[in-house]
Amino acid sequence: MFQQLPSAEICQRARLSRDARFDGLFFTGVFSTGIYCRPICPATAPKEENVRYFASAQAAAAQGLRPCLRCRPESAPGSSPWRGTATTLSRAMALIDAGALNATDEHTSEPAQTQAQAMEALAERVGVGSRYLRKLFGEQLGMSPKAYGDYRRLLLAKALLHQTSLPITDVAFAAGFGSVRRFNEVFRERLALTPSDIRAASKVQDSGIRLHLGFRPPYDFMRLRAFFMARAIPGAEWFSNDAGEPCYGRTLRVAGDAGWFEACLLPDKNTLAVTIYPGGRVSTLSQWLAEIKRVLDVDANLSLIHEHIQDKMPEGVTLNTMTLPGAGSFFEAACRAVLGQQVSLVQATRLLGLLTDETTDEVELGGRRCRVFPTAEQVASATLESLKMPGSRKNALREMAALFSRDPQPNDQALLAVKGVGPWTVSYARMRGLSDPDVLLVGDLVVKQKLCAMGWTKVPDTLKSEVSPWGSYLTLALWHTEV
């Protein structure tokens, strides 16, 4: 089963109590009205005989149901980043969510490829044939990859119409539609509404892109912010907005362009208000959202994760579990790991700032003066004179950067072939740069010390297996748990 649906009894209790811990984990289809809702929908709860529960929003949509205009299912947190054994389908869905089947070129907003070409490219990226991938989508979701792509574009467009004042034509291309005509067709087919109908109900006046990302409790945004603050790159990350309120903002490079996002907490709504400047090209917005969700780990089901890894701990040890803070990129995380070898967190962060200062200039992005973490090419060609560390480590940093300049997603073997890059460096880079949920840093000194204090004189393979697929969350918990 691709995603486990809670029992009907649990679903009923959750929707009647509007339990936010279940938001995005199931959806309620109301066949008397033809809509589907989140468990937290504020509307009067329908009678049980009129509802059916679905493990995903797309499964509800496949039954002809329309998304509720009150609870806005497009704002619900996503499902868990790990979904059992259906890794191929999960990977394909994530790529579609990030725009893999979008009909516009990411650089020109013009039609880039036919649907058949896009489908073949997607299948190749996940390592299966296109026919088999269509079969997976049909069996698990009840819809084709194309229909799923239309559905995801529809929800993003709906959120943009509700929450921004972008012109409707810009919304169409930002969501990944190849034409306004196709944009209007999908709205009429799926929602029985036009984009203009939804925009008419919007009261947003802000001209920028500001969207709401829901999360499930417990989600400690301020703790996540503190983690980032202790490791911040000056000029590239900031922690207060223009009104002086706490936030987390940073620059990113997405689809080749530099931009930034800024997230502020709306605690009463279990929501983050996220302002996005996508480098001036709204056509890459789906990729920006995928990266922002990864960095902030908003889709994590922390209750489930904590219960799973806590169950493997000795009696009397209570883990301090937190969400997984993502770095700005795989390359940035790898640089952080190399600079952090055998030095304190304070010193590693200082070196990171010096690296950014030496290799980049301050730029203006969307009205903000800021810095962007250097590209692999910039680091590979730098002298690194400002970095007070052994020459061997500078060489490792440059050689690793040269590898990333040739291949932005090098495998573990290629990284380990760089002199000075070991298993800890590669694992840390995967944990924070790719947000791999299952990295237990057994070679980390603090992790070793904590496990030893718990009675683990060595880390057996069984521990890694037992906490899988949440090894990264155990690593973070051990860093922050007093033993």
Tab-separated table of C-alpha atoms in Angstrom:
chain	number	residue	atom	x	y	z
A	1	MET	CA	0.000	0.000	0.000
A	2	PHE	CA	1.412	3.346	-1.055
A	3	GLN	CA	0.089	5.388	1.828
A	4	GLN	CA	-1.645	3.996	4.899
A	5	LEU	CA	-5.144	5.347	5.464
A	6	PRO	CA	-6.081	5.575	9.153
A	7	SER	CA	-9.090	3.528	10.193
A	8	ALA	CA	-12.548	5.000	9.574
A	9	GLU	CA	-12.996	5.386	13.346
A	10	ILE	CA	-9.782	7.401	13.688
A	11	CYS	CA	-10.655	9.514	10.639
A	12	GLN	CA	-14.101	10.255	12.055
A	13	ARG	CA	-12.712	11.313	15.436
A	14	ALA	CA	-10.030	13.446	13.788
A	15	ARG	CA	-12.423	15.332	11.495
A	16	LEU	CA	-15.039	15.890	14.202
A	17	SER	CA	-12.386	17.281	16.569
A	18	ARG	CA	-10.551	19.063	13.709
A	19	ASP	CA	-7.293	17.472	14.896
A	20	ALA	CA	-4.442	19.272	13.113
A	21	ARG	CA	-2.071	16.333	13.665
A	22	PHE	CA	-3.959	14.511	10.891
A	23	ASP	CA	-3.944	17.421	8.442
A	24	GLY	CA	-2.816	16.102	5.058
A	25	LEU	CA	-2.746	12.471	6.233
A	26	PHE	CA	-6.263	11.866	4.962
A	27	PHE	CA	-9.042	13.771	3.217
A	28	THR	CA	-12.799	13.600	3.660
A	29	GLY	CA	-14.880	13.197	0.529
A	30	VAL	CA	-18.412	14.554	0.950
A	31	PHE	CA	-20.486	12.980	-1.801
A	32	SER	CA	-23.642	14.900	-0.955
A	33	THR	CA	-21.849	18.130	-1.981
A	34	GLY	CA	-19.234	16.741	-4.380
A	35	ILE	CA	-16.252	18.214	-2.522
A	36	TYR	CA	-13.340	16.931	-0.471
A	37	CYS	CA	-11.955	18.577	2.666
A	38	ARG	CA	-9.074	18.581	5.111
A	39	PRO	CA	-9.706	17.176	8.617
A	40	ILE	CA	-9.492	20.731	9.969
A	41	CYS	CA	-12.206	22.165	7.685
A	42	PRO	CA	-14.184	24.864	9.588
A	43	ALA	CA	-17.439	24.038	7.795
A	44	THR	CA	-20.239	22.192	9.614
A	45	ALA	CA	-19.231	18.539	9.808
A	46	PRO	CA	-21.216	16.353	7.368
A	47	LYS	CA	-23.019	13.210	8.430
A	48	GLU	CA	-20.880	10.092	8.481
A	49	GLU	CA	-23.085	8.277	5.971
A	50	ASN	CA	-22.323	10.985	3.401
A	51	VAL	CA	-18.537	10.779	3.632
A	52	ARG	CA	-15.722	8.574	2.445
A	53	TYR	CA	-12.107	8.851	3.511
A	54	PHE	CA	-9.137	9.047	1.135
A	55	ALA	CA	-5.416	8.623	1.809
A	56	SER	CA	-4.566	11.481	-0.545
A	57	ALA	CA	-6.155	14.497	-2.147
A	58	GLN	CA	-5.446	13.131	-5.596
A	59	ALA	CA	-7.364	9.935	-4.769
A	60	ALA	CA	-10.370	12.068	-3.859
A	61	ALA	CA	-9.988	14.116	-7.033
A	62	ALA	CA	-9.857	10.902	-9.085
A	63	GLN	CA	-13.398	10.166	-7.853
A	64	GLY	CA	-14.644	13.421	-9.370
A	65	LEU	CA	-14.650	15.419	-6.111
A	66	ARG	CA	-13.646	19.098	-6.081
A	67	PRO	CA	-11.389	20.762	-3.472
A	68	CYS	CA	-13.232	22.682	-0.769
A	69	LEU	CA	-13.064	26.468	-1.140
A	70	ARG	CA	-13.094	26.980	2.646
A	71	CYS	CA	-10.334	24.698	3.944
A	72	ARG	CA	-8.346	24.812	0.665
A	73	PRO	CA	-6.755	21.355	0.461
A	74	GLU	CA	-3.907	22.803	-1.592
A	75	SER	CA	-2.654	24.429	1.650
A	76	ALA	CA	-2.480	21.158	3.601
A	77	PRO	CA	0.962	19.819	4.566
A	78	GLY	CA	2.152	17.034	2.311
A	79	SER	CA	2.327	13.411	3.319
A	80	SER	CA	5.371	11.891	4.939
A	81	PRO	CA	8.579	12.196	2.889
A	82	TRP	CA	9.015	8.423	3.150
A	83	ARG	CA	6.101	6.302	1.952
A	84	GLY	CA	6.840	2.623	2.445
A	85	THR	CA	8.324	0.658	-0.410
A	86	ALA	CA	6.877	2.684	-3.306
A	87	THR	CA	10.066	4.709	-3.732
A	88	THR	CA	9.772	4.918	-7.523
A	89	LEU	CA	6.290	6.386	-7.336
A	90	SER	CA	7.282	8.727	-4.503
A	91	ARG	CA	10.253	9.997	-6.487
A	92	ALA	CA	8.140	10.497	-9.609
A	93	MET	CA	5.482	12.403	-7.666
A	94	ALA	CA	8.127	14.634	-6.074
A	95	LEU	CA	9.583	15.420	-9.495
A	96	ILE	CA	6.142	16.225	-10.904
A	97	ASP	CA	5.442	18.423	-7.869
A	98	ALA	CA	8.676	20.292	-8.709
A	99	GLY	CA	7.570	20.791	-12.312
A	100	ALA	CA	8.933	17.791	-14.247
A	101	LEU	CA	5.815	17.608	-16.450
A	102	ASN	CA	5.217	21.342	-16.668
A	103	ALA	CA	4.508	22.486	-20.202
A	104	THR	CA	6.753	25.541	-20.156
A	105	ASP	CA	10.492	25.922	-20.426
A	106	GLU	CA	11.987	26.975	-17.088
A	107	HIS	CA	14.031	29.738	-18.767
A	108	THR	CA	11.642	31.237	-21.337
A	109	SER	CA	8.116	30.295	-20.171
A	110	GLU	CA	7.571	29.019	-23.733
A	111	PRO	CA	6.464	25.455	-24.596
A	112	ALA	CA	9.556	23.313	-24.044
A	113	GLN	CA	8.630	19.733	-24.941
A	114	THR	CA	5.714	17.561	-25.832
A	115	GLN	CA	3.894	15.687	-23.098
A	116	ALA	CA	5.273	12.415	-24.476
A	117	GLN	CA	8.843	13.761	-24.338
A	118	ALA	CA	8.351	15.010	-20.790
A	119	MET	CA	6.934	11.643	-19.730
A	120	GLU	CA	9.872	9.728	-21.234
A	121	ALA	CA	12.329	12.071	-19.501
A	122	LEU	CA	10.542	11.608	-16.175
A	123	ALA	CA	10.575	7.814	-16.471
A	124	GLU	CA	14.296	7.891	-17.271
A	125	ARG	CA	15.006	10.006	-14.181
A	126	VAL	CA	13.342	7.466	-11.877
A	127	GLY	CA	14.890	4.512	-13.673
A	128	VAL	CA	11.839	2.757	-15.129
A	129	GLY	CA	9.981	2.604	-18.418
A	130	SER	CA	7.207	5.080	-19.102
A	131	ARG	CA	4.664	2.276	-19.514
A	132	TYR	CA	5.509	0.849	-16.093
A	133	LEU	CA	5.365	4.327	-14.527
A	134	ARG	CA	1.873	4.875	-15.953
A	135	LYS	CA	0.867	1.513	-14.490
A	136	LEU	CA	2.148	2.539	-11.021
A	137	PHE	CA	0.178	5.777	-11.103
A	138	GLY	CA	-2.971	3.981	-12.257
A	139	GLU	CA	-2.756	1.274	-9.592
A	140	GLN	CA	-1.849	3.506	-6.661
A	141	LEU	CA	-3.507	6.836	-7.459
A	142	GLY	CA	-6.206	5.963	-9.955
A	143	MET	CA	-4.928	8.529	-12.440
A	144	SER	CA	-2.219	8.928	-15.071
A	145	PRO	CA	0.996	10.918	-14.507
A	146	LYS	CA	-0.402	13.587	-16.842
A	147	ALA	CA	-3.621	13.828	-14.805
A	148	TYR	CA	-1.590	14.019	-11.596
A	149	GLY	CA	0.524	16.803	-13.109
A	150	ASP	CA	-2.610	18.708	-14.102
A	151	TYR	CA	-3.950	18.220	-10.595
A	152	ARG	CA	-0.793	19.577	-8.940
A	153	ARG	CA	-0.699	22.556	-11.309
A	154	LEU	CA	-4.358	23.193	-10.583
A	155	LEU	CA	-3.785	23.305	-6.812
A	156	LEU	CA	-0.782	25.609	-7.123
A	157	ALA	CA	-2.722	27.911	-9.436
A	158	LYS	CA	-5.672	27.894	-7.034
A	159	ALA	CA	-3.377	28.886	-4.153
A	160	LEU	CA	-1.870	31.702	-6.225
A	161	LEU	CA	-5.316	32.997	-7.177
A	162	HIS	CA	-6.469	32.939	-3.549
A	163	GLN	CA	-3.313	34.226	-1.866
A	164	THR	CA	-1.630	36.607	-4.330
A	165	SER	CA	-2.600	39.366	-6.729
A	166	LEU	CA	-0.487	38.058	-9.604
A	167	PRO	CA	-2.180	38.636	-12.981
A	168	ILE	CA	-4.121	35.557	-14.059
A	169	THR	CA	-1.862	35.023	-17.085
A	170	ASP	CA	1.195	35.015	-14.786
A	171	VAL	CA	-0.567	32.524	-12.509
A	172	ALA	CA	-1.080	30.166	-15.450
A	173	PHE	CA	2.604	30.106	-16.351
A	174	ALA	CA	3.781	30.119	-12.713
A	175	ALA	CA	1.768	26.961	-12.125
A	176	GLY	CA	3.294	25.328	-15.202
A	177	PHE	CA	0.474	25.459	-17.747
A	178	GLY	CA	1.581	25.806	-21.365
A	179	SER	CA	-1.249	28.143	-22.321
A	180	VAL	CA	-4.022	30.177	-20.760
A	181	ARG	CA	-6.504	28.125	-22.789
A	182	ARG	CA	-5.356	24.875	-21.164
A	183	PHE	CA	-5.326	26.640	-17.794
A	184	ASN	CA	-8.990	27.610	-18.180
A	185	GLU	CA	-9.968	24.156	-19.468
A	186	VAL	CA	-8.530	22.359	-16.416
A	187	PHE	CA	-10.289	24.746	-14.041
A	188	ARG	CA	-13.636	24.199	-15.706
A	189	GLU	CA	-13.164	20.415	-15.854
A	190	ARG	CA	-11.949	19.942	-12.275
A	191	LEU	CA	-13.562	22.770	-10.297
A	192	ALA	CA	-16.566	23.795	-12.381
A	193	LEU	CA	-15.204	27.331	-11.884
A	194	THR	CA	-13.053	29.714	-13.880
A	195	PRO	CA	-9.831	31.305	-12.579
A	196	SER	CA	-11.667	34.639	-12.623
A	197	ASP	CA	-14.330	33.215	-10.276
A	198	ILE	CA	-11.673	32.325	-7.693
A	199	ARG	CA	-9.760	35.577	-8.104
A	200	ALA	CA	-12.987	37.528	-7.540
A	201	ALA	CA	-13.215	36.045	-4.029
A	202	SER	CA	-9.616	37.037	-3.175
A	203	LYS	CA	-9.019	40.118	-1.045
A	204	VAL	CA	-5.215	40.124	-1.339
A	205	GLN	CA	-3.673	43.449	-2.332
A	206	ASP	CA	0.034	42.594	-2.028
A	207	SER	CA	1.740	42.515	-5.418
A	208	GLY	CA	4.357	39.939	-4.380
A	209	ILE	CA	4.193	36.157	-3.996
A	210	ARG	CA	3.149	35.207	-0.483
A	211	LEU	CA	1.770	31.723	0.124
A	212	HIS	CA	0.698	29.740	3.166
A	213	LEU	CA	2.357	26.386	3.889
A	214	GLY	CA	0.543	24.250	6.442
A	215	PHE	CA	2.314	21.982	8.915
A	216	ARG	CA	1.252	19.370	11.450
A	217	PRO	CA	1.843	19.830	15.175
A	218	PRO	CA	4.238	19.366	16.777
A	219	TYR	CA	6.336	21.627	14.546
A	220	ASP	CA	8.664	23.936	16.455
A	221	PHE	CA	9.485	26.679	13.978
A	222	MET	CA	11.370	28.768	16.540
A	223	ARG	CA	13.639	25.840	17.371
A	224	LEU	CA	14.291	25.275	13.678
A	225	ARG	CA	15.059	28.990	13.333
A	226	ALA	CA	17.526	28.771	16.231
A	227	PHE	CA	19.307	25.856	14.534
A	228	PHE	CA	19.715	27.909	11.360
A	229	MET	CA	20.749	30.988	13.342
A	230	ALA	CA	23.651	29.156	15.011
A	231	ARG	CA	24.990	28.178	11.558
A	232	ALA	CA	24.016	31.229	9.510
A	233	ILE	CA	25.871	32.642	6.501
A	234	PRO	CA	26.043	36.438	7.009
A	235	GLY	CA	24.091	38.237	4.311
A	236	ALA	CA	22.618	35.028	2.915
A	237	GLU	CA	20.361	34.228	5.892
A	238	TRP	CA	18.310	36.524	8.127
A	239	PHE	CA	16.007	36.083	11.098
A	240	SER	CA	13.762	39.149	11.386
A	241	ASN	CA	11.434	40.619	8.772
A	242	ASP	CA	11.012	44.305	7.943
A	243	ALA	CA	8.502	44.640	10.787
A	244	GLY	CA	11.017	43.257	13.297
A	245	GLU	CA	9.141	39.964	13.695
A	246	PRO	CA	10.989	36.646	13.932
A	247	CYS	CA	11.321	34.845	10.636
A	248	TYR	CA	13.707	32.671	8.693
A	249	GLY	CA	14.851	34.028	5.380
A	250	ARG	CA	17.604	32.982	3.016
A	251	THR	CA	18.809	33.176	-0.535
A	252	LEU	CA	18.711	30.123	-2.777
A	253	ARG	CA	19.697	29.246	-6.293
A	254	VAL	CA	16.878	27.353	-8.050
A	255	ALA	CA	16.861	26.324	-11.725
A	256	GLY	CA	20.020	28.382	-12.192
A	257	ASP	CA	18.609	31.664	-10.852
A	258	ALA	CA	19.237	33.314	-7.492
A	259	GLY	CA	16.322	34.486	-5.362
A	260	TRP	CA	15.113	34.277	-1.786
A	261	PHE	CA	12.294	33.285	0.523
A	262	GLU	CA	11.196	34.465	3.966
A	263	ALA	CA	9.013	32.370	6.302
A	264	CYS	CA	7.065	33.707	9.304
A	265	LEU	CA	5.029	31.672	11.772
A	266	LEU	CA	1.238	31.943	12.029
A	267	PRO	CA	0.931	29.749	15.160
A	268	ASP	CA	-2.847	29.834	15.563
A	269	LYS	CA	-3.253	28.430	12.063
A	270	ASN	CA	-0.418	25.835	12.066
A	271	THR	CA	0.867	27.685	9.035
A	272	LEU	CA	3.977	29.409	7.729
A	273	ALA	CA	3.458	32.571	5.681
A	274	VAL	CA	6.165	32.396	3.023
A	275	THR	CA	7.170	35.313	0.811
A	276	ILE	CA	9.072	34.262	-2.317
A	277	TYR	CA	11.193	36.151	-4.811
A	278	PRO	CA	11.915	33.436	-7.416
A	279	GLY	CA	14.691	35.243	-9.230
A	280	GLY	CA	12.287	37.192	-11.422
A	281	ARG	CA	10.881	34.093	-13.197
A	282	VAL	CA	7.554	32.894	-11.881
A	283	SER	CA	7.744	29.877	-14.207
A	284	THR	CA	10.086	28.179	-11.700
A	285	LEU	CA	7.730	28.658	-8.751
A	286	SER	CA	6.902	24.961	-8.366
A	287	GLN	CA	10.625	24.206	-8.019
A	288	TRP	CA	10.987	26.982	-5.465
A	289	LEU	CA	8.155	25.594	-3.387
A	290	ALA	CA	9.668	22.112	-3.460
A	291	GLU	CA	13.006	23.487	-2.219
A	292	ILE	CA	11.412	25.647	0.486
A	293	LYS	CA	9.408	22.698	1.802
A	294	ARG	CA	12.582	20.629	1.880
A	295	VAL	CA	14.617	23.274	3.719
A	296	LEU	CA	11.865	23.833	6.318
A	297	ASP	CA	10.750	20.151	6.474
A	298	VAL	CA	7.118	21.258	6.657
A	299	ASP	CA	5.750	17.910	5.489
A	300	ALA	CA	7.278	15.848	8.301
A	301	ASN	CA	4.949	13.839	10.529
A	302	LEU	CA	7.001	14.432	13.668
A	303	SER	CA	4.639	12.573	16.003
A	304	LEU	CA	5.057	9.383	13.966
A	305	ILE	CA	8.828	9.874	13.626
A	306	HIS	CA	9.334	10.510	17.347
A	307	GLU	CA	7.253	7.499	18.336
A	308	HIS	CA	9.213	5.276	15.949
A	309	ILE	CA	12.727	6.228	17.108
A	310	GLN	CA	11.807	6.702	20.789
A	311	ASP	CA	10.616	3.110	20.891
A	312	LYS	CA	14.186	1.959	20.160
A	313	MET	CA	15.773	3.881	23.040
A	314	PRO	CA	16.676	2.464	26.489
A	315	GLU	CA	14.229	2.963	29.337
A	316	GLY	CA	14.555	6.381	30.941
A	317	VAL	CA	15.900	8.142	27.818
A	318	THR	CA	13.511	10.659	26.265
A	319	LEU	CA	14.624	11.956	22.894
A	320	ASN	CA	14.440	15.646	22.011
A	321	THR	CA	13.167	15.125	18.459
A	322	MET	CA	13.066	17.956	15.933
A	323	THR	CA	12.412	18.510	12.249
A	324	LEU	CA	15.239	18.120	9.724
A	325	PRO	CA	16.793	21.504	8.788
A	326	GLY	CA	17.785	21.495	5.119
A	327	ALA	CA	20.824	23.308	3.770
A	328	GLY	CA	20.504	25.503	0.702
A	329	SER	CA	21.819	22.803	-1.631
A	330	PHE	CA	23.732	19.528	-1.744
A	331	PHE	CA	26.906	21.478	-2.585
A	332	GLU	CA	26.414	23.924	0.291
A	333	ALA	CA	25.926	21.050	2.745
A	334	ALA	CA	29.086	19.354	1.456
A	335	CYS	CA	31.041	22.594	1.966
A	336	ARG	CA	29.643	22.917	5.474
A	337	ALA	CA	30.793	19.362	6.203
A	338	VAL	CA	34.341	19.912	4.926
A	339	LEU	CA	34.697	23.232	6.781
A	340	GLY	CA	33.335	21.601	9.936
A	341	GLN	CA	35.951	18.854	10.090
A	342	GLN	CA	37.763	18.851	13.458
A	343	VAL	CA	36.665	22.370	14.452
A	344	SER	CA	33.910	23.819	16.634
A	345	LEU	CA	30.521	24.887	15.302
A	346	VAL	CA	31.461	28.547	15.842
A	347	GLN	CA	34.689	28.168	13.892
A	348	ALA	CA	33.023	26.208	11.082
A	349	THR	CA	30.349	28.899	10.713
A	350	ARG	CA	33.005	31.613	10.642
A	351	LEU	CA	34.863	29.772	7.868
A	352	LEU	CA	31.605	29.456	5.936
A	353	GLY	CA	31.117	33.217	6.085
A	354	LEU	CA	34.701	33.856	4.971
A	355	LEU	CA	34.255	31.465	2.034
A	356	THR	CA	31.121	33.312	0.935
A	357	ASP	CA	32.801	36.721	1.313
A	358	GLU	CA	35.853	35.676	-0.707
A	359	THR	CA	33.971	34.105	-3.595
A	360	THR	CA	30.837	36.274	-4.007
A	361	ASP	CA	29.747	39.901	-4.119
A	362	GLU	CA	26.692	41.450	-2.513
A	363	VAL	CA	23.787	41.646	-4.968
A	364	GLU	CA	20.287	43.107	-5.051
A	365	LEU	CA	17.478	40.569	-5.397
A	366	GLY	CA	13.866	41.667	-5.271
A	367	GLY	CA	14.714	44.876	-3.433
A	368	ARG	CA	16.967	43.148	-0.872
A	369	ARG	CA	20.743	43.538	-0.576
A	370	CYS	CA	22.115	40.067	0.141
A	371	ARG	CA	24.625	37.386	-0.697
A	372	VAL	CA	24.103	34.035	-2.393
A	373	PHE	CA	26.169	30.976	-1.477
A	374	PRO	CA	28.880	30.498	-4.119
A	375	THR	CA	28.553	28.113	-7.011
A	376	ALA	CA	30.795	25.082	-7.312
A	377	GLU	CA	32.658	26.839	-10.132
A	378	GLN	CA	33.377	29.873	-7.930
A	379	VAL	CA	34.801	27.735	-5.126
A	380	ALA	CA	36.804	25.517	-7.483
A	381	SER	CA	38.613	28.559	-8.901
A	382	ALA	CA	39.122	30.416	-5.582
A	383	THR	CA	42.475	30.800	-3.806
A	384	LEU	CA	40.760	30.353	-0.402
A	385	GLU	CA	43.427	32.634	1.097
A	386	SER	CA	40.996	33.958	3.702
A	387	LEU	CA	40.385	30.503	5.195
A	388	LYS	CA	42.691	29.778	8.127
A	389	MET	CA	42.837	26.002	7.853
A	390	PRO	CA	45.257	23.327	6.609
A	391	GLY	CA	46.195	23.396	2.929
A	392	SER	CA	45.044	19.781	2.571
A	393	ARG	CA	41.522	20.773	3.546
A	394	LYS	CA	41.543	23.688	1.103
A	395	ASN	CA	42.577	21.262	-1.623
A	396	ALA	CA	39.757	18.906	-0.623
A	397	LEU	CA	37.274	21.785	-0.824
A	398	ARG	CA	38.476	22.855	-4.291
A	399	GLU	CA	38.567	19.288	-5.644
A	400	MET	CA	35.095	18.598	-4.286
A	401	ALA	CA	33.843	21.828	-5.860
A	402	ALA	CA	35.355	20.784	-9.192
A	403	LEU	CA	33.449	17.484	-8.914
A	404	PHE	CA	30.174	19.319	-8.255
A	405	SER	CA	30.830	21.655	-11.186
A	406	ARG	CA	30.952	18.588	-13.446
A	407	ASP	CA	28.059	16.774	-11.775
A	408	PRO	CA	25.632	18.671	-9.469
A	409	GLN	CA	24.461	15.351	-7.967
A	410	PRO	CA	27.621	13.232	-7.516
A	411	ASN	CA	27.158	9.793	-5.979
A	412	ASP	CA	28.795	8.644	-2.755
A	413	GLN	CA	31.605	6.827	-4.524
A	414	ALA	CA	32.605	9.909	-6.519
A	415	LEU	CA	32.624	12.065	-3.373
A	416	LEU	CA	34.638	9.530	-1.382
A	417	ALA	CA	37.225	9.475	-4.174
A	418	VAL	CA	38.117	13.095	-3.318
A	419	LYS	CA	41.092	13.087	-0.970
A	420	GLY	CA	40.023	14.479	2.402
A	421	VAL	CA	36.341	13.596	1.995
A	422	GLY	CA	35.272	10.704	4.210
A	423	PRO	CA	32.040	8.887	5.113
A	424	TRP	CA	31.008	11.450	7.754
A	425	THR	CA	31.298	14.313	5.242
A	426	VAL	CA	29.266	12.477	2.608
A	427	SER	CA	26.591	11.386	5.097
A	428	TYR	CA	26.233	14.892	6.551
A	429	ALA	CA	25.927	16.351	3.038
A	430	ARG	CA	23.193	13.854	2.166
A	431	MET	CA	21.329	14.477	5.424
A	432	ARG	CA	21.175	18.258	5.114
A	433	GLY	CA	21.723	18.889	1.412
A	434	LEU	CA	19.361	16.245	0.021
A	435	SER	CA	17.202	16.016	3.184
A	436	ASP	CA	17.699	12.247	3.189
A	437	PRO	CA	15.602	11.160	6.199
A	438	ASP	CA	17.601	8.012	6.921
A	439	VAL	CA	21.172	9.080	7.763
A	440	LEU	CA	22.353	7.922	11.185
A	441	LEU	CA	25.746	9.607	11.580
A	442	VAL	CA	27.441	6.729	13.378
A	443	GLY	CA	30.854	8.339	12.844
A	444	ASP	CA	29.867	11.603	14.532
A	445	LEU	CA	31.666	12.153	17.849
A	446	VAL	CA	28.600	13.490	19.686
A	447	VAL	CA	26.412	10.667	18.387
A	448	LYS	CA	28.998	8.131	19.543
A	449	GLN	CA	29.190	9.727	22.975
A	450	LYS	CA	25.431	9.841	23.436
A	451	LEU	CA	24.936	6.250	22.322
A	452	CYS	CA	27.758	5.096	24.587
A	453	ALA	CA	26.154	6.913	27.527
A	454	MET	CA	22.939	5.041	26.741
A	455	GLY	CA	24.746	1.718	26.902
A	456	TRP	CA	25.572	1.265	23.224
A	457	THR	CA	29.304	0.496	23.384
A	458	LYS	CA	29.254	0.270	19.618
A	459	VAL	CA	26.564	0.981	17.059
A	460	PRO	CA	25.330	-2.318	15.670
A	461	ASP	CA	23.787	-2.559	12.221
A	462	THR	CA	20.559	-3.552	13.935
A	463	LEU	CA	20.139	-0.058	15.405
A	464	LYS	CA	20.417	1.575	11.982
A	465	SER	CA	17.938	-0.947	10.636
A	466	GLU	CA	15.492	-0.545	13.534
A	467	VAL	CA	15.294	3.264	13.333
A	468	SER	CA	15.064	3.248	9.538
A	469	PRO	CA	13.720	5.216	7.704
A	470	TRP	CA	14.243	7.981	10.256
A	471	GLY	CA	17.987	7.782	10.995
A	472	SER	CA	18.518	11.492	10.297
A	473	TYR	CA	15.948	12.436	12.912
A	474	LEU	CA	17.689	10.204	15.463
A	475	THR	CA	20.997	11.925	14.632
A	476	LEU	CA	19.445	15.340	15.297
A	477	ALA	CA	17.707	14.073	18.442
A	478	LEU	CA	20.982	12.725	19.847
A	479	TRP	CA	22.667	16.070	19.171
A	480	HIS	CA	19.988	17.804	21.252
A	481	THR	CA	19.192	15.225	23.965
A	482	GLU	CA	20.846	15.323	27.366
A	483	VAL	CA	21.879	11.831	28.479
